[in-house]
XYZ file of N, CA and C in Angstrom:
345
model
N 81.631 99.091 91.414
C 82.825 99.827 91.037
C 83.568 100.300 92.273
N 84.940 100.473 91.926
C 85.792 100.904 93.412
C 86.413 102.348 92.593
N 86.686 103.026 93.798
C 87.508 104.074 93.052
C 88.551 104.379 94.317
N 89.635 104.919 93.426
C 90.596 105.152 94.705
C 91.211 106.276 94.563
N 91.550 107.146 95.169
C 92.336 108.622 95.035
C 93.375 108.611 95.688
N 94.698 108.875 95.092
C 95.848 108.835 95.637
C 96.106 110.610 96.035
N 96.897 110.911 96.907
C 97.500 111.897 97.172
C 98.637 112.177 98.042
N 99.181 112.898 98.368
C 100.782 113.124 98.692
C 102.347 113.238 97.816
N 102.034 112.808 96.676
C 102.962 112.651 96.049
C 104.071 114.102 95.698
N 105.382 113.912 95.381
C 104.986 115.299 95.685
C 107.048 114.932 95.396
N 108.006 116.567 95.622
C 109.599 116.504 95.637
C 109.957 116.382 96.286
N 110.905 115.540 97.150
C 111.807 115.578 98.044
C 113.722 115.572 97.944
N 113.991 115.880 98.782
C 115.057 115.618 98.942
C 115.729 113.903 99.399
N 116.993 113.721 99.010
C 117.393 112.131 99.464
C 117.363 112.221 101.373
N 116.926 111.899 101.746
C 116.796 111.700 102.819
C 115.427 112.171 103.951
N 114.912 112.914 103.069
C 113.488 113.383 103.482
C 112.557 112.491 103.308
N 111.159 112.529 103.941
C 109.652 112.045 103.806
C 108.730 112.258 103.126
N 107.977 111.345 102.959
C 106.618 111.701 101.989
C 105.827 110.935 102.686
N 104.142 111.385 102.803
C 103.520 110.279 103.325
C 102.133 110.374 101.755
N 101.842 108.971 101.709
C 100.929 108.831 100.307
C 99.661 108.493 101.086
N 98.636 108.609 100.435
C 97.262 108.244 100.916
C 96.130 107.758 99.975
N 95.814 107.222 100.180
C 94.734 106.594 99.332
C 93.765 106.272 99.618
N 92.147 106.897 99.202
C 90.909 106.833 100.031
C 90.070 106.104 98.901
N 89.284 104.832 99.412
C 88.821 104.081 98.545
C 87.152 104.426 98.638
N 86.495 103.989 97.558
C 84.950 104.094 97.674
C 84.383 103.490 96.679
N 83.072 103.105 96.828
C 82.239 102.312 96.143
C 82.107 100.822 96.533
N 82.355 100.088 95.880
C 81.535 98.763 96.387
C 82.956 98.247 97.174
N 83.175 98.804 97.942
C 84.413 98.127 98.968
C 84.397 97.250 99.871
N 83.790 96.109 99.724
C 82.974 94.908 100.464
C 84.016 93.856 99.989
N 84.163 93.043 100.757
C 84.767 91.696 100.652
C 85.876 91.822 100.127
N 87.055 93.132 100.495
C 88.809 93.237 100.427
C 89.515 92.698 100.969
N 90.063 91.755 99.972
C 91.555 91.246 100.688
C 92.378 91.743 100.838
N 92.469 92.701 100.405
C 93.927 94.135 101.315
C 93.973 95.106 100.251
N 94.945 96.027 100.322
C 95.509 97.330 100.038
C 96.721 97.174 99.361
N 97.241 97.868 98.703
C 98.710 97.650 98.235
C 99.293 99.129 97.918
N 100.315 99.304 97.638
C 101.119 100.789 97.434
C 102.283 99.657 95.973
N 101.808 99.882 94.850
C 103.267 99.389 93.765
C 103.818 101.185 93.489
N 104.264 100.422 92.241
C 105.626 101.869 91.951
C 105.737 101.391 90.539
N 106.156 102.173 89.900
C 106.510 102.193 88.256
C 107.438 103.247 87.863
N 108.982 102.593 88.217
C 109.973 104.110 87.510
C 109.520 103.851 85.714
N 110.413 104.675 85.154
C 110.360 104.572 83.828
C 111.056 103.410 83.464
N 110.275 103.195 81.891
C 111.161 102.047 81.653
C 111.278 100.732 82.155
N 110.474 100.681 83.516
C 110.927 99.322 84.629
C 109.555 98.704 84.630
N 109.169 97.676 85.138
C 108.048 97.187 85.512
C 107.172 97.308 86.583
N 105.502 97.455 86.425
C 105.336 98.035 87.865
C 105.691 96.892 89.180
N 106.257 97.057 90.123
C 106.396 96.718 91.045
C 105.617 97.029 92.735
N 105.724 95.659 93.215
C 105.070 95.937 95.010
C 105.895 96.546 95.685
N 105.493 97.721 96.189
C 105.878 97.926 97.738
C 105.680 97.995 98.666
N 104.515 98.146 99.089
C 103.985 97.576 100.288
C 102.768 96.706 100.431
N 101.900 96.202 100.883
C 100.745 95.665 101.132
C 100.038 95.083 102.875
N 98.970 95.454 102.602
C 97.981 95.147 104.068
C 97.356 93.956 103.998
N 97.498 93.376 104.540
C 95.603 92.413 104.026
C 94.499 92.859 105.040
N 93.186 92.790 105.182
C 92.196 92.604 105.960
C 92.656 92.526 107.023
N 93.276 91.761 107.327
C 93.883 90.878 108.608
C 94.763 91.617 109.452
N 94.950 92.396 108.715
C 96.442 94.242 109.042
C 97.570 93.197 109.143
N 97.870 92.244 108.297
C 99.096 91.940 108.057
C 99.848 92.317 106.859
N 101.240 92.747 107.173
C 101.644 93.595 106.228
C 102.942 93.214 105.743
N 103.432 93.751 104.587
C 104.232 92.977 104.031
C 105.146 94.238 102.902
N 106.577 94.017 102.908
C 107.218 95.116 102.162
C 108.550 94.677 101.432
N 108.657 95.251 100.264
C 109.947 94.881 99.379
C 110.918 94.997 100.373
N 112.208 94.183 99.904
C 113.266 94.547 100.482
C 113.725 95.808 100.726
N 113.614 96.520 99.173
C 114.507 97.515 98.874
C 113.829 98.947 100.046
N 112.685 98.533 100.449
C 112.177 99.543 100.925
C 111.933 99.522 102.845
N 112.122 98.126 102.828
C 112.039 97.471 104.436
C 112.968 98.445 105.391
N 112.301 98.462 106.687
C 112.898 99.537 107.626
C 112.442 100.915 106.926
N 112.138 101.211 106.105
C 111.997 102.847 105.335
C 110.398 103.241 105.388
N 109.641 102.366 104.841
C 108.630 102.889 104.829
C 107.423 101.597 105.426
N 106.468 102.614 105.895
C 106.049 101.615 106.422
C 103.809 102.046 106.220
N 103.515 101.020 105.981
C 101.993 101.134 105.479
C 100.978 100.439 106.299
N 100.305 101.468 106.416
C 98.868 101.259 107.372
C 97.647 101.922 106.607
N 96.571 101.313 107.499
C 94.861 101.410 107.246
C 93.950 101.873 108.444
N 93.423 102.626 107.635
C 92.612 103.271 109.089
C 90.786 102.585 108.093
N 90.106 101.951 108.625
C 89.103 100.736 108.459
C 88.191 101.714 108.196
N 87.665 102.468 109.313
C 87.182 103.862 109.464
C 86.658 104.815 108.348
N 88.190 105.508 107.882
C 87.727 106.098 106.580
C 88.096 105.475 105.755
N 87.905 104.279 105.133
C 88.816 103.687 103.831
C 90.365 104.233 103.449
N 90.580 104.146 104.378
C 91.877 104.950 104.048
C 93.544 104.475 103.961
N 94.410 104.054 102.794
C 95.199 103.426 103.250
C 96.559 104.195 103.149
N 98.087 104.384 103.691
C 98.660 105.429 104.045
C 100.211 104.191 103.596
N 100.710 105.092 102.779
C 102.081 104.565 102.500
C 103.458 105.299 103.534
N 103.796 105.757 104.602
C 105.014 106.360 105.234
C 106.247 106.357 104.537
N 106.808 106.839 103.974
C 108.273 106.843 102.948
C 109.101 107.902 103.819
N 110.128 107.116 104.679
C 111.245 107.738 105.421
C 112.422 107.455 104.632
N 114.055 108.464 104.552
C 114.778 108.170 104.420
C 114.686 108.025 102.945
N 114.095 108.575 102.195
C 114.307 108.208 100.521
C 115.237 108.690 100.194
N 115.721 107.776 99.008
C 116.503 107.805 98.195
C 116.198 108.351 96.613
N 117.264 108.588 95.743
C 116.284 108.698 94.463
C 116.099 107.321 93.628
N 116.192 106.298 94.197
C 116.037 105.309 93.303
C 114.669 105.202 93.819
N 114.117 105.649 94.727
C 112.825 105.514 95.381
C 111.891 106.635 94.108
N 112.554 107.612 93.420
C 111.888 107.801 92.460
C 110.866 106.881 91.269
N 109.183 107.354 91.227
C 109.122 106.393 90.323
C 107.093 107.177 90.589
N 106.489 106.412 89.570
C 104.754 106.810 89.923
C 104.403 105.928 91.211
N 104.045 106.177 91.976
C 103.364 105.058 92.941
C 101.673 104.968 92.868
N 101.244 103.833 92.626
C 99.649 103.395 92.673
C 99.356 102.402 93.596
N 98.086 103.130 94.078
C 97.181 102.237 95.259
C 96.352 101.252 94.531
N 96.449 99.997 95.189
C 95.616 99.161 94.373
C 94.829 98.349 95.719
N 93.317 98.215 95.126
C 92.613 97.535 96.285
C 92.479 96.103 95.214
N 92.628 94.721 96.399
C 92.199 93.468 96.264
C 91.154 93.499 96.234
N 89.850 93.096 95.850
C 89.249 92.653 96.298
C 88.636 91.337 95.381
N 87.997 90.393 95.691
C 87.802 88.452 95.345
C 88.811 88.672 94.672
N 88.693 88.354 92.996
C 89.493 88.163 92.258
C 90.140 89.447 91.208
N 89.733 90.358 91.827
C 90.458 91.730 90.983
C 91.254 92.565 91.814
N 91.742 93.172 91.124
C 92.554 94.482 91.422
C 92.591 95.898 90.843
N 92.513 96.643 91.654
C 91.295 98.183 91.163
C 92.748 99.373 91.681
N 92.755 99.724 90.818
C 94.196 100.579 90.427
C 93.311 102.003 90.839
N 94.239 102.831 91.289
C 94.333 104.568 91.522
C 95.077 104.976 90.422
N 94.762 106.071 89.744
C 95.783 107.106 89.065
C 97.045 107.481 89.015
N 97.290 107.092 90.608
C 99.073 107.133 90.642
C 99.414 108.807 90.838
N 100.005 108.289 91.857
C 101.017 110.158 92.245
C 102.549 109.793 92.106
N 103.245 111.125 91.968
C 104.164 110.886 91.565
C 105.403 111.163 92.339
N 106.629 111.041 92.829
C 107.276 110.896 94.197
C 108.611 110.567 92.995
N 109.521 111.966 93.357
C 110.537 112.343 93.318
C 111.837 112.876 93.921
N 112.743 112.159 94.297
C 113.581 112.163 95.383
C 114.862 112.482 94.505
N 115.295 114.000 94.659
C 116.469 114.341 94.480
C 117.729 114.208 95.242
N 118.427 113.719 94.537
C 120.088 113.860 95.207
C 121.044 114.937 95.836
């Protein structure tokens, strides 16, 4: 079993920061990367960032230049940076770990960017 705990989520203003975090545990052996999606209402969940193993990383358009996601190997730990939000950047965000052929979802925090 994997488990993952999200935290940071939290109000901002349009143009302010948030940083998200996500600390993984349990059988965390043989990961093909990290991911940060998003789910406004109504919409589908969507990617926004992702790591692989390899610390190659990869980010939606809508969010490129803004935020930016890293892993510290160390503590299982993977870190979403959200500069410059907007409120369309409003929405739940969930950490999801790869690993072989699954994908192991966090609870989701929630990240609200007022106008």
């Amino acid at each position: 079993q994997v488990q993952l705990v999200e935290s940071g989520g939290g109000l901002v203003q349009a143009g302010g920061s948030l940083r998200l975090s996500c600390a993984a545990s349990g059988s965390i052996f043989s990961i093909n990367g990290m991911g940060w999606y998003r789910q406004a209402p109504g919409k589908q969940r969507e990617l926004v960032a992702q790591i692989t193993s390899g610390g190659t990383t990869n980010y939606a358009d809508s969010v490129k230049d803004r935020f930016t996601i890293s892993g510290d190997n160390a503590k299982n730990t993977v870190y979403l940076q959200m500069n410059s939000l907007k409120p369309e950047d409003t929405a739940a965000y969930y950490c999801a770990l790869h690993r072989l052929a699954f994908i192991y979802w966090g609870q989701g925090t929630q990240v609200t960017v007022s106008s």
